[in-house]
Coordinates of C-alpha atoms in Angstrom, one line a residue:
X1 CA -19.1 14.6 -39.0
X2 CA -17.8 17.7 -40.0
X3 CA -16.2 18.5 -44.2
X4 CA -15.2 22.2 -45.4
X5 CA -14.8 22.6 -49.0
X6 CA -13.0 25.3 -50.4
X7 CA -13.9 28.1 -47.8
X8 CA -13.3 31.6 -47.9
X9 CA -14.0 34.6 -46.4
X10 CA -12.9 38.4 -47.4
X11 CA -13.5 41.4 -44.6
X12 CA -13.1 44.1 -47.0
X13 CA -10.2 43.3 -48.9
X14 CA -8.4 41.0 -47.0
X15 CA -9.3 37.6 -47.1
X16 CA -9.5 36.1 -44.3
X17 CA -10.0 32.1 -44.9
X18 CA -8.7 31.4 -48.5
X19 CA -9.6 28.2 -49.9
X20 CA -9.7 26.2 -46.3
X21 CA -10.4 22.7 -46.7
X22 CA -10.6 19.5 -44.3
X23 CA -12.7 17.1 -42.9
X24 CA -13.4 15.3 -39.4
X25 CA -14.9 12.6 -37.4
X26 CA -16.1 11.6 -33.9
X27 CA -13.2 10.2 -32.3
X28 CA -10.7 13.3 -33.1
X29 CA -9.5 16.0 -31.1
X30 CA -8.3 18.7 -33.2
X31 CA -5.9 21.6 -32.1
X32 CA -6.2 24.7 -34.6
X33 CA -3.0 26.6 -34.4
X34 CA -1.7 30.1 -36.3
X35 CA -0.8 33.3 -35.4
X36 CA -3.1 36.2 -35.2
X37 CA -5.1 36.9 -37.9
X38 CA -4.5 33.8 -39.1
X39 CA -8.2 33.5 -39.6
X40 CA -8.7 31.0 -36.4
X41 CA -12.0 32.7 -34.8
X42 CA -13.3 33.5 -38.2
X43 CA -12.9 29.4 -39.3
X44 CA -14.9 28.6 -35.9
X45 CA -18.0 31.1 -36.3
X46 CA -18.6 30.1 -39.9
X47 CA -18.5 26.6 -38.6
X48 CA -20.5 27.3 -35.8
X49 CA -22.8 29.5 -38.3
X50 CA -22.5 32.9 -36.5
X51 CA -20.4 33.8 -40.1
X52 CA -21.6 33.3 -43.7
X53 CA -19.1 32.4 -46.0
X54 CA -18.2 34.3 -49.0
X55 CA -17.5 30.8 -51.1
X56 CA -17.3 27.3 -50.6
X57 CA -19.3 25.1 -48.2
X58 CA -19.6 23.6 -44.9
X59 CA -21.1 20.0 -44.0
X60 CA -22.0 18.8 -40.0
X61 CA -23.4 15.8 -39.9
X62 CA -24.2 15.6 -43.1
X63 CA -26.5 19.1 -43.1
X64 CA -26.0 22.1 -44.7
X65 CA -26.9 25.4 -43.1
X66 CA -28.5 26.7 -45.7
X67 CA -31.4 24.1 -45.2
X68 CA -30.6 22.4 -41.3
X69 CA -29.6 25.0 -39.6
X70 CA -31.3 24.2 -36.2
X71 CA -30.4 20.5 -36.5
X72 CA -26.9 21.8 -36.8
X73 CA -27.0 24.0 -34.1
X74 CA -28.2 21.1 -31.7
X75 CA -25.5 19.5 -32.3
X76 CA -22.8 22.2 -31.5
X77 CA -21.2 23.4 -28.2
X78 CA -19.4 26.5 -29.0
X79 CA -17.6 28.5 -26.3
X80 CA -15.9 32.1 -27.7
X81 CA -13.1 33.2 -26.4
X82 CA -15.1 36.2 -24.5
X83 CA -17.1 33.8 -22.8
X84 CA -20.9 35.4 -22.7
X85 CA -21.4 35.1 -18.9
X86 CA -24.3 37.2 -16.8
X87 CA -22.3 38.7 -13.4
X88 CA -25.4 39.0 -11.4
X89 CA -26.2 35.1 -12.2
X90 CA -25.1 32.0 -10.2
X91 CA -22.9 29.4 -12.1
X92 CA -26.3 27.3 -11.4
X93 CA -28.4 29.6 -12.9
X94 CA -26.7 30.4 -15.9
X95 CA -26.5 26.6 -16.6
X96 CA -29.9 26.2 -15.8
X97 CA -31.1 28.9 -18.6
X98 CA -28.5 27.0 -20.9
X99 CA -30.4 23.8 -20.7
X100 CA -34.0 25.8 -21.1
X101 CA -32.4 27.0 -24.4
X102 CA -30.9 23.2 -25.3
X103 CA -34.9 22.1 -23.9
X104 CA -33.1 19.5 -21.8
X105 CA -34.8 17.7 -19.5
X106 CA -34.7 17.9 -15.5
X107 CA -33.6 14.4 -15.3
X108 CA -30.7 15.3 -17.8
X109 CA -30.0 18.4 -16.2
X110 CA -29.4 16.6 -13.1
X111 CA -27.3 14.0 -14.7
X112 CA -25.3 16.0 -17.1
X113 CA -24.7 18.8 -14.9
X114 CA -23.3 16.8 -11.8
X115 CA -20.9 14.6 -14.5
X116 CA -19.5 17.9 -15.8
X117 CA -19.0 20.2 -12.4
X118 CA -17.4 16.9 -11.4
X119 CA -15.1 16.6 -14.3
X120 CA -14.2 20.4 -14.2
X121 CA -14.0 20.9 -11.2
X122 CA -16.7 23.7 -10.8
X123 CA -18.7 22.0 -7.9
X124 CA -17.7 24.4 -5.1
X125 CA -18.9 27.1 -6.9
X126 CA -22.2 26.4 -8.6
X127 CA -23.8 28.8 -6.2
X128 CA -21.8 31.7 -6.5
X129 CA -22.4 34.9 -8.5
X130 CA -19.9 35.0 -11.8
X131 CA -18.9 38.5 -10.5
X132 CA -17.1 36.6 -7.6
X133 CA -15.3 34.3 -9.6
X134 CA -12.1 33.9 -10.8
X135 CA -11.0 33.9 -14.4
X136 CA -10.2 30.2 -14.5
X137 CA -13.6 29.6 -12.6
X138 CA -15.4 31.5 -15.6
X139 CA -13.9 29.8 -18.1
X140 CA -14.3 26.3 -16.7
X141 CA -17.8 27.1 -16.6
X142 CA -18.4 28.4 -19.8
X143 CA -16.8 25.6 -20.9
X144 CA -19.8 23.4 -19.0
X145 CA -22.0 25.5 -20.6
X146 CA -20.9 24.7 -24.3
X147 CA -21.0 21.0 -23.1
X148 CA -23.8 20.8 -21.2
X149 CA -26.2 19.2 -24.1
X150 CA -23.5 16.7 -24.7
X151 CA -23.1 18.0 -28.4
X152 CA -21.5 15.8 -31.2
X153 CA -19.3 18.6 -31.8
X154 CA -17.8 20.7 -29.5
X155 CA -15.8 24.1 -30.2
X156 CA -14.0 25.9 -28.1
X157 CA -11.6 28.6 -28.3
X158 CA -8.9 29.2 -26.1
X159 CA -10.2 26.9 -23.3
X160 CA -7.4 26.7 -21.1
X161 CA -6.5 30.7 -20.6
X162 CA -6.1 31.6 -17.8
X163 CA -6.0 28.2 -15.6
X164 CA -3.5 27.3 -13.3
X165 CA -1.2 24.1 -14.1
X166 CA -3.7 21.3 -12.5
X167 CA -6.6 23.3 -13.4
X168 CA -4.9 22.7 -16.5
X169 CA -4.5 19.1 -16.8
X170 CA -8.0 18.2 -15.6
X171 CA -9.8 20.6 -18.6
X172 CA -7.5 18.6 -20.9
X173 CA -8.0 14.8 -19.3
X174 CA -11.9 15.9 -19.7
X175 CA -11.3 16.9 -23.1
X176 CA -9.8 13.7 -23.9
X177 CA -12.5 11.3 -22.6
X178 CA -14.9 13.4 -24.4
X179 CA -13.6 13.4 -28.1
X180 CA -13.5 9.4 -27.6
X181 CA -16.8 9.5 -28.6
X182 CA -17.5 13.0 -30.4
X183 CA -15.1 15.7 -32.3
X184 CA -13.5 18.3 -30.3
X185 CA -12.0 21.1 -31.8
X186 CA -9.9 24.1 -30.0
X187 CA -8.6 27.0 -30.9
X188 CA -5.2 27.9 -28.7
X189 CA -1.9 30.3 -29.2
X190 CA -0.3 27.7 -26.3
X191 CA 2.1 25.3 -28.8
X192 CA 2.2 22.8 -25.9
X193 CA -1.6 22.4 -25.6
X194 CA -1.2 20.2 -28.6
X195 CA 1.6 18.3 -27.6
X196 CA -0.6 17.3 -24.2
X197 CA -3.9 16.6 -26.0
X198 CA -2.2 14.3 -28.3
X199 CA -4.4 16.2 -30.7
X200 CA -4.4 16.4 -34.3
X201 CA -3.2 19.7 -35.8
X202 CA -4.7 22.4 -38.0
X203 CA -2.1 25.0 -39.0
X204 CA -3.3 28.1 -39.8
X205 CA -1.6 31.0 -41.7
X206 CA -2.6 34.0 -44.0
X207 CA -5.8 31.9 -44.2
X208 CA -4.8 29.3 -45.6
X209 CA -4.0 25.4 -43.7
X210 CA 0.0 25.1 -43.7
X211 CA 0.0 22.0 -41.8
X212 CA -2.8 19.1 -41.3
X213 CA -1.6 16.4 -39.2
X214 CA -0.5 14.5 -35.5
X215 CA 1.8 16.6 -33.5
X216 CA 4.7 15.1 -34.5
X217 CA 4.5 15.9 -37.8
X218 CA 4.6 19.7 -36.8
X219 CA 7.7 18.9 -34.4
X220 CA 9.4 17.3 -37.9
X221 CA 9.4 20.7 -39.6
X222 CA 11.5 22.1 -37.0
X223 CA 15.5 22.1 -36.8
X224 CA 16.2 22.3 -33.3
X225 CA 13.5 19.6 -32.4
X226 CA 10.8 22.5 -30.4
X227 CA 7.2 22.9 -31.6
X228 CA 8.3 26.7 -31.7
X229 CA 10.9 26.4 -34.2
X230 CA 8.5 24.8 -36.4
X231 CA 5.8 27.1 -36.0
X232 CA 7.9 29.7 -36.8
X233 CA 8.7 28.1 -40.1
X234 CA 5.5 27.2 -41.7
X235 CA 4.2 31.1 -40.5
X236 CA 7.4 32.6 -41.6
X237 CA 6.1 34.1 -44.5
X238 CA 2.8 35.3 -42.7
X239 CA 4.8 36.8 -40.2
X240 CA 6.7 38.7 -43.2
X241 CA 3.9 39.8 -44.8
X242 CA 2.8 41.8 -41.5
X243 CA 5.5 43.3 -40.9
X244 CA 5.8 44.5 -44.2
X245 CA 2.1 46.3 -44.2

């Protein structure tokens, strides 16, 4: 579904993404982990194509950007972290002007719409303004609008701040049934989001991947047995280099 070959990218002199490479498949949820400025956000928008890289390449479905860009993009949910919602629109609305961008149908907008409030628990609230909502309503919805076209790919980043415990669990259970069938990857600084996805893990530091692999590979690199412990390992040297700028 998805291969990255050698990517890089440089914002002035630091570089940002140095040499990233992996690839993925429907089927696969994928947690990308690292500290900041580990060059997590900047990996997702050159995926997404908002970003350019400065070398190396980047395959969805087979396509390049440089000549499929729209039949890429059809086949992307992305969700930023500073989820791009209008106050003075209804959760409704703004999902309703998501599907006339997607050119969904009224039949699928019916369908998909009433399947994902459902699973996300946004029902209640469909005809409120956003200015009303809370922050984990917001971001459940924005979530249902990176969804809402069902795309082969979906990326999210940080998907679960700000929820409460159960709100919690149900945005993960949906994740879950939904990368059965197509690839889901997140972006999260929670260690244990990983653990409760069963997710694969992409560890990020300094730009480069430190770890590729299940979660329990990433608990192995600890010595006390916590995902922390481990993290702090395999970014030790990241976190070094920061402190000494």
């Amino acid at each position: 579904m998805i291969e990255i070959r050698e990517l890089s990218k440089k914002f002035g002199r630091r570089a940002v993404l140095d040499g990233v490479s992996f690839a993925a498949r429907p089927g696969e949820l994928i947690t990308l982990l690292g500290p900041n400025g580990a060059g997590k956000t900047t990996l997702m928008r050159i995926l997404c194509g908002y970003l350019a890289p400065d070398a190396g390449s980047v395959s969805v479905g087979g396509l390049s950007y440089e000549n499929n860009r729209i039949e890429i993009l059809r086949q992307i949910g992305y969700m930023p972290e500073n989820v791009p919602l209008y106050p003075e629109m209804t959760v409704f609305e703004y999902l309703r002007f998501i599907a006339g961008i997607f050119k969904i149908t009224a039949a699928d907008f019916d369908q998909n719409l009433a399947c994902i409030s459902d699973a996300l628990g946004i029902e209640p609230v469909l005809g409120q303004k956003f200015q009303t909502l809370s922050k984990g309503y917001k971001r459940r919805a924005g979530i249902a609008a990176a969804m809402l076209h069902q795309p082969r790919l979906a990326v999210l980043d940080e998907p679960t701040e700000g929820l409460d415990p159960n709100q919690k669990i149900a945005v993960r259970e949906f994740l879950k049934q939904y990368a059965k069938e197509n690839l889901v990857l997140i972006s999260t600084h929670l260690l244990e989001e990983a653990e409760a996805l069963k997710s694969r893990v992409l560890l990020l530091a300094e730009g480069k991947i430190r770890l590729d692999g299940p979660v329990g590979e990433l608990r192995a690199c600890s010595k006390d047995g916590t995902l922390a412990d481990a993290f702090a390992r395999l970014t030790a040297d990241a976190k070094a280099g920061k402190e000494g700028e």
